[in-house]
Structure formats: C-alpha cells, structure tokens
Short mmCIF file of C-alpha atoms in Angstrom, two decimals:
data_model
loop_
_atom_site.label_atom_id
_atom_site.label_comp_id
_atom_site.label_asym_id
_atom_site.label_seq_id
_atom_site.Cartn_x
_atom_site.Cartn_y
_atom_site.Cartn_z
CA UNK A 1 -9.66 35.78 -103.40
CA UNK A 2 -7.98 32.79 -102.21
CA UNK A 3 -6.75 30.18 -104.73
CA UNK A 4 -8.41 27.01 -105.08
CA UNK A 5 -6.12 23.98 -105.76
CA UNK A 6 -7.02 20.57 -106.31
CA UNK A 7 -6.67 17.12 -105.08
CA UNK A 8 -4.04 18.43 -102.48
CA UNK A 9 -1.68 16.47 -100.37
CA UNK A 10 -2.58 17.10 -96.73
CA UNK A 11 0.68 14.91 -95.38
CA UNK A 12 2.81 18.52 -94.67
CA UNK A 13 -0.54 19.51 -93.10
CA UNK A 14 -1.08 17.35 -90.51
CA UNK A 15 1.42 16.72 -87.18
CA UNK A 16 0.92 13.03 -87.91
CA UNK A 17 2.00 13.34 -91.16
CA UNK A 18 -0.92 10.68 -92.45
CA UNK A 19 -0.71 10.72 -96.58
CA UNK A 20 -4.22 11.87 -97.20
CA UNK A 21 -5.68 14.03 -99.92
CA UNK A 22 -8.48 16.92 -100.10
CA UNK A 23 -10.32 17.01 -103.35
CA UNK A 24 -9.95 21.20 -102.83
CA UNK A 25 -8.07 23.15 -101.11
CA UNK A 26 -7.49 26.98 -100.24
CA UNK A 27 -5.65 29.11 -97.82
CA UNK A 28 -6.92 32.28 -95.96
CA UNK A 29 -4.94 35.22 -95.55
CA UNK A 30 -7.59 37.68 -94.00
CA UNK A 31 -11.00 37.87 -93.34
CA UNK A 32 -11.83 38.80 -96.67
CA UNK A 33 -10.45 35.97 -98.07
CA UNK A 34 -13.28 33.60 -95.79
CA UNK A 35 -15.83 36.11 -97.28
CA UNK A 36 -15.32 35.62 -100.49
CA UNK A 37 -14.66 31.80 -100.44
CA UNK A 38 -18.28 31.39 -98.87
CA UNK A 39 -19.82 32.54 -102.38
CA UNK A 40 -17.54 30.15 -104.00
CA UNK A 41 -19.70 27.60 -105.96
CA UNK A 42 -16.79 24.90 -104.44
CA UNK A 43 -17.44 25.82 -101.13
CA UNK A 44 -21.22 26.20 -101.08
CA UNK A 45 -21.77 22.06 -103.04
CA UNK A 46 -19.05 20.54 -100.92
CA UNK A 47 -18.47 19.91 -97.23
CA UNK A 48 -15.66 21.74 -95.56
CA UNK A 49 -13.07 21.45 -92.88
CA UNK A 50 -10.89 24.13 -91.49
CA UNK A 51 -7.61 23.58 -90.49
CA UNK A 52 -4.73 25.58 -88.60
CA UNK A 53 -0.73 23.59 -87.73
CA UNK A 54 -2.80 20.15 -88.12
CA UNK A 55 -1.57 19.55 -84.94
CA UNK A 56 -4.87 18.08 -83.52
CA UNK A 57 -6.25 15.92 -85.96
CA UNK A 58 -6.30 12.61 -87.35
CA UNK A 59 -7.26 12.01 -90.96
CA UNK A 60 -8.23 8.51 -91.31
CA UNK A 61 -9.57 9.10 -94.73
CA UNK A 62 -9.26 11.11 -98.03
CA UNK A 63 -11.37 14.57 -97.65
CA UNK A 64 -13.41 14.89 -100.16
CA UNK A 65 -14.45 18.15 -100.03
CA UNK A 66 -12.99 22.03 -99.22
CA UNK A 67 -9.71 22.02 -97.09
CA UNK A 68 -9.80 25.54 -95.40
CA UNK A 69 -5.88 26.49 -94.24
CA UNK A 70 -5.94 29.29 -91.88
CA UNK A 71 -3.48 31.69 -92.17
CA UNK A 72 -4.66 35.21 -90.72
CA UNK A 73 -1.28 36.74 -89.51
CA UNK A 74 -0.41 39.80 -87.14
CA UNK A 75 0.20 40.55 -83.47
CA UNK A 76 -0.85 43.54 -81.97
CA UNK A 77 -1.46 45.29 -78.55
CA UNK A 78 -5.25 46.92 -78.70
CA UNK A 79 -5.30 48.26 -75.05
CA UNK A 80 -3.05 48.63 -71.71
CA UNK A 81 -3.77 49.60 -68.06
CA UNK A 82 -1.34 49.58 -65.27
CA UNK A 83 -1.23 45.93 -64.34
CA UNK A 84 -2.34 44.01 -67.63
CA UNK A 85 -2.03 44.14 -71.49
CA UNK A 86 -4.66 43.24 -74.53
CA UNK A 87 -2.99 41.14 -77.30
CA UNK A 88 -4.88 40.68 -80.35
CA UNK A 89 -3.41 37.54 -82.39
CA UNK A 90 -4.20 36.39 -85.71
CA UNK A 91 -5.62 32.77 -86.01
CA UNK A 92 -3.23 31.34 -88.27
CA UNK A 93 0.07 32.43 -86.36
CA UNK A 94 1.96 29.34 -84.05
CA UNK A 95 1.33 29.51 -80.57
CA UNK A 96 4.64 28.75 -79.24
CA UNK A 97 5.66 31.88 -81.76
CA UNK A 98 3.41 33.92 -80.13
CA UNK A 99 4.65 32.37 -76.46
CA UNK A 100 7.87 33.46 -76.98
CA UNK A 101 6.82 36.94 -78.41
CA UNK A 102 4.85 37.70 -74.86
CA UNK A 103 7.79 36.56 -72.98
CA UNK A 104 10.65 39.00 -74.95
CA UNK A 105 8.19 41.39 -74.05
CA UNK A 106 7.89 40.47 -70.17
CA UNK A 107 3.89 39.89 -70.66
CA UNK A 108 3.20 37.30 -68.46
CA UNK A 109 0.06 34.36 -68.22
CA UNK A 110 0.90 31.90 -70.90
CA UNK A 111 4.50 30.70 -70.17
CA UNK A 112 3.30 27.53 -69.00
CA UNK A 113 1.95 26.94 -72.53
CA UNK A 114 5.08 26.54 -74.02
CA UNK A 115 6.00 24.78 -76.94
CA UNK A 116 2.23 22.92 -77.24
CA UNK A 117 1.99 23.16 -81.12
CA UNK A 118 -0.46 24.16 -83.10
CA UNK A 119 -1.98 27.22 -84.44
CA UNK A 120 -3.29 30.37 -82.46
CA UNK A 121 -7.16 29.52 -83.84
CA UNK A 122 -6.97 26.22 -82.27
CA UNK A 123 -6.23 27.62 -78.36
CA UNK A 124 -9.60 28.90 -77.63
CA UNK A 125 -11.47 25.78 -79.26
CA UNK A 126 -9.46 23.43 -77.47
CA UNK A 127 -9.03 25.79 -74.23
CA UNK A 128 -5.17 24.41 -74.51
CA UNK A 129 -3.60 23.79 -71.09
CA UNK A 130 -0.48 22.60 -69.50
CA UNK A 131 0.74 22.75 -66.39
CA UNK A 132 -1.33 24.44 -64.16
CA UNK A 133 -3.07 26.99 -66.56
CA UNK A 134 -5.37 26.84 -69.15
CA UNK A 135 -6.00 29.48 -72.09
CA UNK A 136 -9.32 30.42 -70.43
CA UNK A 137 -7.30 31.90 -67.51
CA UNK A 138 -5.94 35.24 -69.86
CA UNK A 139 -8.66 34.60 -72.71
CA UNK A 140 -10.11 37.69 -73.32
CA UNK A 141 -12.23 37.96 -76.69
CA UNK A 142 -12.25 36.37 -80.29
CA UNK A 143 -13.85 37.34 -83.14
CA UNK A 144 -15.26 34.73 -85.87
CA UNK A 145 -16.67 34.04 -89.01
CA UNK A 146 -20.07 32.55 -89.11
CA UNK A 147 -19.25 30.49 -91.89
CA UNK A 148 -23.26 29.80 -93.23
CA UNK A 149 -24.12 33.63 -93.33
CA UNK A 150 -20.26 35.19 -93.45
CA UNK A 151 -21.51 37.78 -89.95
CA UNK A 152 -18.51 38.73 -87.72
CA UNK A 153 -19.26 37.38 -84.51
CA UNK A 154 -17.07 38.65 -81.31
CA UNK A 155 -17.29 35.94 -78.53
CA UNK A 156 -16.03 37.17 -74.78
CA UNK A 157 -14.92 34.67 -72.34
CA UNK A 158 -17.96 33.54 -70.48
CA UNK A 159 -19.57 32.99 -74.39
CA UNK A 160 -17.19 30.52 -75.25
CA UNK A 161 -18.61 27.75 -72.59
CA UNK A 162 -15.00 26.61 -71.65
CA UNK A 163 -14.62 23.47 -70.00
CA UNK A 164 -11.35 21.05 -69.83
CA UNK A 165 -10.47 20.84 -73.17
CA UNK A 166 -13.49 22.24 -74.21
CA UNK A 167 -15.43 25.19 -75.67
CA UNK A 168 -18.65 25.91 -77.35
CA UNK A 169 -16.79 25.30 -80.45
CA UNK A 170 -15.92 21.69 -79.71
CA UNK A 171 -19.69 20.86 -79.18
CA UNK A 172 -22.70 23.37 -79.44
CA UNK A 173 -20.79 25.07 -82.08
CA UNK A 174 -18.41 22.99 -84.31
CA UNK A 175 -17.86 23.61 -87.74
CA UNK A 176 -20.34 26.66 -87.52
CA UNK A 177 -17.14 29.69 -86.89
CA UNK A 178 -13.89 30.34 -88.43
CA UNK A 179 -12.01 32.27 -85.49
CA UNK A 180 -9.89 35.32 -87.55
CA UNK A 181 -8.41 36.99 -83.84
CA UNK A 182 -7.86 36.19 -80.38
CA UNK A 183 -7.37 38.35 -77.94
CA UNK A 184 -5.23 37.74 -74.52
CA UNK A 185 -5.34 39.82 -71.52
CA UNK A 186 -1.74 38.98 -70.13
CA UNK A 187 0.00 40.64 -67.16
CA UNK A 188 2.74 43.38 -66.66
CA UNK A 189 3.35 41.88 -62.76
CA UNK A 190 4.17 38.24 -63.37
CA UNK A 191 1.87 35.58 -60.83
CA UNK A 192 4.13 32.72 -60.90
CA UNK A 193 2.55 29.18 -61.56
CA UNK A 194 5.41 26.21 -60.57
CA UNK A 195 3.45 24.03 -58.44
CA UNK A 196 1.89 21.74 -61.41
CA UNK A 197 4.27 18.71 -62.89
CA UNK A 198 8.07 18.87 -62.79
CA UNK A 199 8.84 22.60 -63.01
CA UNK A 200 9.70 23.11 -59.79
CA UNK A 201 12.30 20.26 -60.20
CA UNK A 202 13.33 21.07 -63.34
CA UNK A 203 13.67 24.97 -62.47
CA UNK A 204 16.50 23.22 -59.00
CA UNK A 205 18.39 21.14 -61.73
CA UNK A 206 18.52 24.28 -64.08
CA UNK A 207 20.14 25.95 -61.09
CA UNK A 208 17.40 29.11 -61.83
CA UNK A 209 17.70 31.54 -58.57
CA UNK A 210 15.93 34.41 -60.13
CA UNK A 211 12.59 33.19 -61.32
CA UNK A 212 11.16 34.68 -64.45
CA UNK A 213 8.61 34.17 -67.02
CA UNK A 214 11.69 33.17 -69.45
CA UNK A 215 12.78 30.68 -66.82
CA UNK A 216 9.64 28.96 -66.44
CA UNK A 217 9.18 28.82 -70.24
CA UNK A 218 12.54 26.77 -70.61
CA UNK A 219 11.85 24.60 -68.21
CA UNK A 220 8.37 23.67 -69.42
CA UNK A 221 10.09 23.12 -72.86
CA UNK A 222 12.56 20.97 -71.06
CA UNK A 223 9.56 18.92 -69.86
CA UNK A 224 8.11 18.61 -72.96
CA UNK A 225 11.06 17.81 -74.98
CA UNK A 226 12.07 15.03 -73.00
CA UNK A 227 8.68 13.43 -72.90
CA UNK A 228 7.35 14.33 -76.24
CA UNK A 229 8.32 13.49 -79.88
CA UNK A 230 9.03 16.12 -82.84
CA UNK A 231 6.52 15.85 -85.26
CA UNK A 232 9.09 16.42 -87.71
CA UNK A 233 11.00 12.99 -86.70
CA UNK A 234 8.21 11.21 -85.62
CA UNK A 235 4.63 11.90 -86.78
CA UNK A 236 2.27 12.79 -83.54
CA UNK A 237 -0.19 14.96 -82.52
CA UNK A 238 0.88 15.32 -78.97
CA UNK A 239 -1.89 13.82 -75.80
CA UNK A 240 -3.68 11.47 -77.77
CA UNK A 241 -6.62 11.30 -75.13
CA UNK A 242 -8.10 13.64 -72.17
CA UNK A 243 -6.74 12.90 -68.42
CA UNK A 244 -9.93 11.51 -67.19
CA UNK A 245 -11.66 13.32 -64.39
CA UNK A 246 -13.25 10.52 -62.13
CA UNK A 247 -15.50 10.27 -59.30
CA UNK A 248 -13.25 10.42 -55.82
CA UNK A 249 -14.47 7.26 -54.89
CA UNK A 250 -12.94 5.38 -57.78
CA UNK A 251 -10.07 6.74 -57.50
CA UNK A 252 -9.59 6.16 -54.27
CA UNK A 253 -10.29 2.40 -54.91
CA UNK A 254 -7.73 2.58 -57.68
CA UNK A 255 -5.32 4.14 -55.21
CA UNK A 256 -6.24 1.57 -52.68
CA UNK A 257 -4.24 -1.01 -55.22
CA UNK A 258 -1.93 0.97 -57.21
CA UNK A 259 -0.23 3.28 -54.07
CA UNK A 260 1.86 5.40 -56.97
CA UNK A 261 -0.61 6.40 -58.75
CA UNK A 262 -0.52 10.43 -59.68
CA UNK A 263 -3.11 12.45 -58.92
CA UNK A 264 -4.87 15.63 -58.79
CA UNK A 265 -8.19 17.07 -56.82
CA UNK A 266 -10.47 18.28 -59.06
CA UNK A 267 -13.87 20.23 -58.17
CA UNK A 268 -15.05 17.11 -55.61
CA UNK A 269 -13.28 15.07 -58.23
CA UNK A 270 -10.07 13.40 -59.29
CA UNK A 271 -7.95 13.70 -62.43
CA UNK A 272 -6.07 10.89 -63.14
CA UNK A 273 -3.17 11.47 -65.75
CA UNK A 274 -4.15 9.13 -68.73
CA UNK A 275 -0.54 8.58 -69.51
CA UNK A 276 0.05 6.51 -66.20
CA UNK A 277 -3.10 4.55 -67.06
CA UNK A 278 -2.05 3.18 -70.29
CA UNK A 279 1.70 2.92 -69.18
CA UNK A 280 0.01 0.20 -66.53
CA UNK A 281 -1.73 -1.36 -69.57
CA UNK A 282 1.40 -2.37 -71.00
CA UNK A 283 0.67 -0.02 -73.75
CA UNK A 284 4.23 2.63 -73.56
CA UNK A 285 6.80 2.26 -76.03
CA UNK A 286 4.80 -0.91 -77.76
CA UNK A 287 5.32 -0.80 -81.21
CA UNK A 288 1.90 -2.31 -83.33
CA UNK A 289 2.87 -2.16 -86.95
CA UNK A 290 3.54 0.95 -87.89
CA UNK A 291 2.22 2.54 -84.61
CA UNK A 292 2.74 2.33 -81.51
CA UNK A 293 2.87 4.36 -78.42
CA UNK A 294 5.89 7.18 -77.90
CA UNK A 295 8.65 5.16 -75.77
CA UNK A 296 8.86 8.34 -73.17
CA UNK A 297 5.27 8.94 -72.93
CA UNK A 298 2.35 6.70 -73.14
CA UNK A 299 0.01 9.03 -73.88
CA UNK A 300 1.57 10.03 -77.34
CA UNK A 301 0.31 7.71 -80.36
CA UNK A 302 3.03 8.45 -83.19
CA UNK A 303 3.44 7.39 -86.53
CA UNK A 304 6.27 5.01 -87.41
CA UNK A 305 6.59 5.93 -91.41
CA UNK A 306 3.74 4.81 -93.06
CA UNK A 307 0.70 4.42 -91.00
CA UNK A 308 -2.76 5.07 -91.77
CA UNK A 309 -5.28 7.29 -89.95
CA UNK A 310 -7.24 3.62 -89.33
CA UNK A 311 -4.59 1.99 -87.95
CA UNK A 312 -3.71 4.96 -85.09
CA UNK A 313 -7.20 5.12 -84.57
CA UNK A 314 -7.82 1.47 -84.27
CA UNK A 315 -5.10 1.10 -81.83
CA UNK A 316 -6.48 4.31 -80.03
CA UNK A 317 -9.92 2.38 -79.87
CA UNK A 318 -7.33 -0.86 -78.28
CA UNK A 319 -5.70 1.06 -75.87
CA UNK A 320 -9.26 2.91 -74.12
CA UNK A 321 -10.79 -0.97 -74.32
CA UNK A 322 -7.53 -1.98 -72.29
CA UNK A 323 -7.65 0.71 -69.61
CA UNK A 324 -11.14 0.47 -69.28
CA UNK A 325 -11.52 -3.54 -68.64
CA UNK A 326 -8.57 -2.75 -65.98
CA UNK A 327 -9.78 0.42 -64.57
CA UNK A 328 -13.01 1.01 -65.58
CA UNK A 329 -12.14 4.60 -66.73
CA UNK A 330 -13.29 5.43 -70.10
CA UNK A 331 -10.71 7.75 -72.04
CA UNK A 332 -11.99 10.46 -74.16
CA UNK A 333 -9.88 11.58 -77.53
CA UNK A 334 -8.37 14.67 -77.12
CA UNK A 335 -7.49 14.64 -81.04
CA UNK A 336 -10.45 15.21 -83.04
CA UNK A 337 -10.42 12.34 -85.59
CA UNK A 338 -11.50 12.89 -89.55
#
C-alpha cells in the first residue's frame, strides 16, 4: 500500500519548479499500489491528480486534494519478429532514459525524441513529437487503470484517438486512466528521419559520415540544448504552446508580409512554428517580473526564481492576446495548467 503523506511540497515535482503544496500525497510503485489507493477513504472524498516528471504542468494554485506520483518501473521486450521489436515500458520511467536504452540496443523509431523530458506515462497522452516523428508512429499498446472502477484497460493504437499533441486522454478521457505500461513497436532496420529542423545541419557540422540512430540522437540533443533551458537552472516546462496549424490561405497572407517566415504543409494546411510568432511579438528573451520568455527560444516560458503559477500563466494569456491581434492565430497551451 502506498504511503500517504501530507501537505507535500510539489516544487521538486514540477519542471517549473512553482512552490505549491498538495494537501495528500502518495507514490505508485505497481499496479497494485493504484488498486489499493482507490479504496482509500483519502482518495475516494478528495479530488485527485496524477502526475509523472511534472514536466507538463503548471500549478497555479495549492492542490487540495490527492497528488498521485507515478512510479511503475521496468523495461522489457514482450515479442520480436525479423524486422521489428515490442518494448513494454513502465509509466513512471524517463523517456529520454528509455531513448537512450533503445538506442544502446540499436532499436530504432524514437531517436528523434531525444532528450524531451518527462515521464514514459505522459508520451502516449501527449502523443510527444519532435522533429519529424511523433510517438503514434511506433505506439503499439498501453494498458491503464480505470481509476473510478480499478478495471485494467489495454488501449491499441487506433483506441487512443491521436491527434497533434493529442489523445483520447487529453479530451474524451482525462482524468478517467492511470496508464501502468506502454508498449513500442521499434525497428531492427533503422528508417532514417533528418529532413525535419536542423539535423541535417547539425549532423554536417558534427562531421557524422556514417549515419546512425546514435548520431541522430546527439544531434537532436544538440538542438535542444542550445535552444532549450535545464529545468534544473531555470524552471520550464519546455513548448509552452502548440505550433498552430492554420488554414493555407492565412498563411499565405502572412507569408505575403513576413517572406521568412518558417513553415510546414500540413494535411491541406499549414503549421506555423509558434516560436517565430511570438519572437515577432517582441515577446523572446523579455523578462516580466519574475518571468519572462527563454532568451534562445520564444516559445519557452521559464521561471526566474520565484514566480507563481499566475504570473506564467498570466503572461501566457499576454503573449496569445499579442500574436493574435498581429496575426490573428490563436495559440493553444501545450502545458496543461492546474
């Protein structure tokens, strides 16, 4: 049975490293532990949220209620054929652990997804992507916790309603599941993806000859180094907002004035990278008390020291009024906000 603590700090719990409390608090080691917590008098009289790295949320308040830390270990291959592997992960391990796991092991599909933190739980509901390739791509299975009648629940790809940045468990579905496994079918014969971003680029001023799944893993780290902050030096939970996915035709008006502008075809549509919107807002680098925006990458709302949850989010809420009075694009929070 997991142990229940009280009025817990959450600041080492959260990428943002916001000074907020839950009134309880437990961690989850296996499934059993979720079982048993659900006949918990704590759990079944308070409202609950379930947590992984903390890498995706904003808590602009004190919980008041159950803090659920997922920590489900273990890595294990359930299945081979010829070409491709089945990786079953636990929900509570770090995905750029398990990246770099696949890779000393030459299993290929989710190199591009280095280094985005966060917990293994979190991929699926969030369909994580990054240059070129999203989760969905090698998603296989994952099996859940229906957290209102404590039934196992195994959801295959096509059950999971992914969308960009989006799954049944970001909508249809929220706060219904705790996911215990994932399972990845990744590749023995490695399909190269180095068309999307700076990889190519960054693979010529590496000097790599020899491409490998190793190779393209360093230099998407590269990439996100030099554009991204450490949430241990500077509290941040990474792309603050979704890249907005607008019809052609503004776009092309938007083009029409701003000739630089980055872009990327999109199912009869156009994604527009939200970073270079709010850089042309004025917004990258600024510093607004004890926010601001990351000086390398406009798309990164960090912490300073001693900000709030309100005041991120109420310069979040600043910086979509901005870009939309100048674009008319509305941006969407990637970070789901508490």
């Amino acid at each position: 049975m997991a142990l229940i603590e009280e009025n817990k700090s959450l600041k080492t719990y959260n990428t943002f490293n916001i000074d907020a409390s839950a009134t309880y608090f437990a961690e989850v080691k296996q499934a059993d532990d979720v079982i048993a917590l659900l006949h918990h008098p704590v759990y079944q009289k308070h409202q609950t949220l379930i947590i992984g790295g903390g890498s995706n949320i904003l808590l602009t308040q004190n919980f008041d209620g159950l803090v659920i830390h997922n920590q489900i270990k273990g890595i294990e291959v359930i299945h081979e054929s010829i070409e491709n592997v089945w990786v079953e992960f636990g929900a509570g391990e770090i995905w750029h652990n398990c990246v770099l796991h696949c890779i000393k092991n030459n299993w290929a599909g989710i190199e591009n997804l280095s280094l985005i933190p966060g917990y293994v739980g979190a991929a699926p509901m969030q369909n994580i992507g990054a240059y070129g390739v999203e989760l969905k791509d090698v998603f296989e299975a994952l099996h859940a916790i229906n957290v209102q009648t404590g039934e196992t629940v195994l959801f295959k790809n096509k059950d999971c309603h992914f969308g960009y940045r989006e799954s049944i468990f970001k909508n249809t579905l929220k706060n219904q599941f705790l996911i215990t496994k994932v399972v990845l079918r990744l590749n023995k014969s490695p399909q190269f993806n180095i068309s999307y971003g700076a990889i190519e680029k960054t693979l010529e001023t590496q000097g790599v000859k020899a491409l490998t799944i190793k190779a393209i893993s360093d230099a998407v780290i590269q990439i996100r180094q030099s554009k991204l902050p450490n949430p241990k030096m500077v509290g941040n939970a990474g792309s603050f907002f979704k890249n907005p996915v607008v019809d052609s035709l503004l776009a092309a008006s938007i083009k029409r004035d701003y000739p630089n502008m980055p872009f990327y075809p999109n199912n009869h549509k156009t994604k527009i990278p939200a970073g270079w919107l709010i850089d042309q807002c004025g917004w990258k680098g600024k510093v607004v008390g004890e926010t601001g925006t990351y000086k390398n990458q406009a798309l990164v709302l960090v912490n300073h020291g001693k900000a709030t949850g309100r005041e991120i989010f109420a310069l979040s809420e600043k910086i979509q009024q901005s870009v939309k009075e100048r674009f008319g694009i509305s941006l969407q929070r990637e970070v789901n906000v508490v």
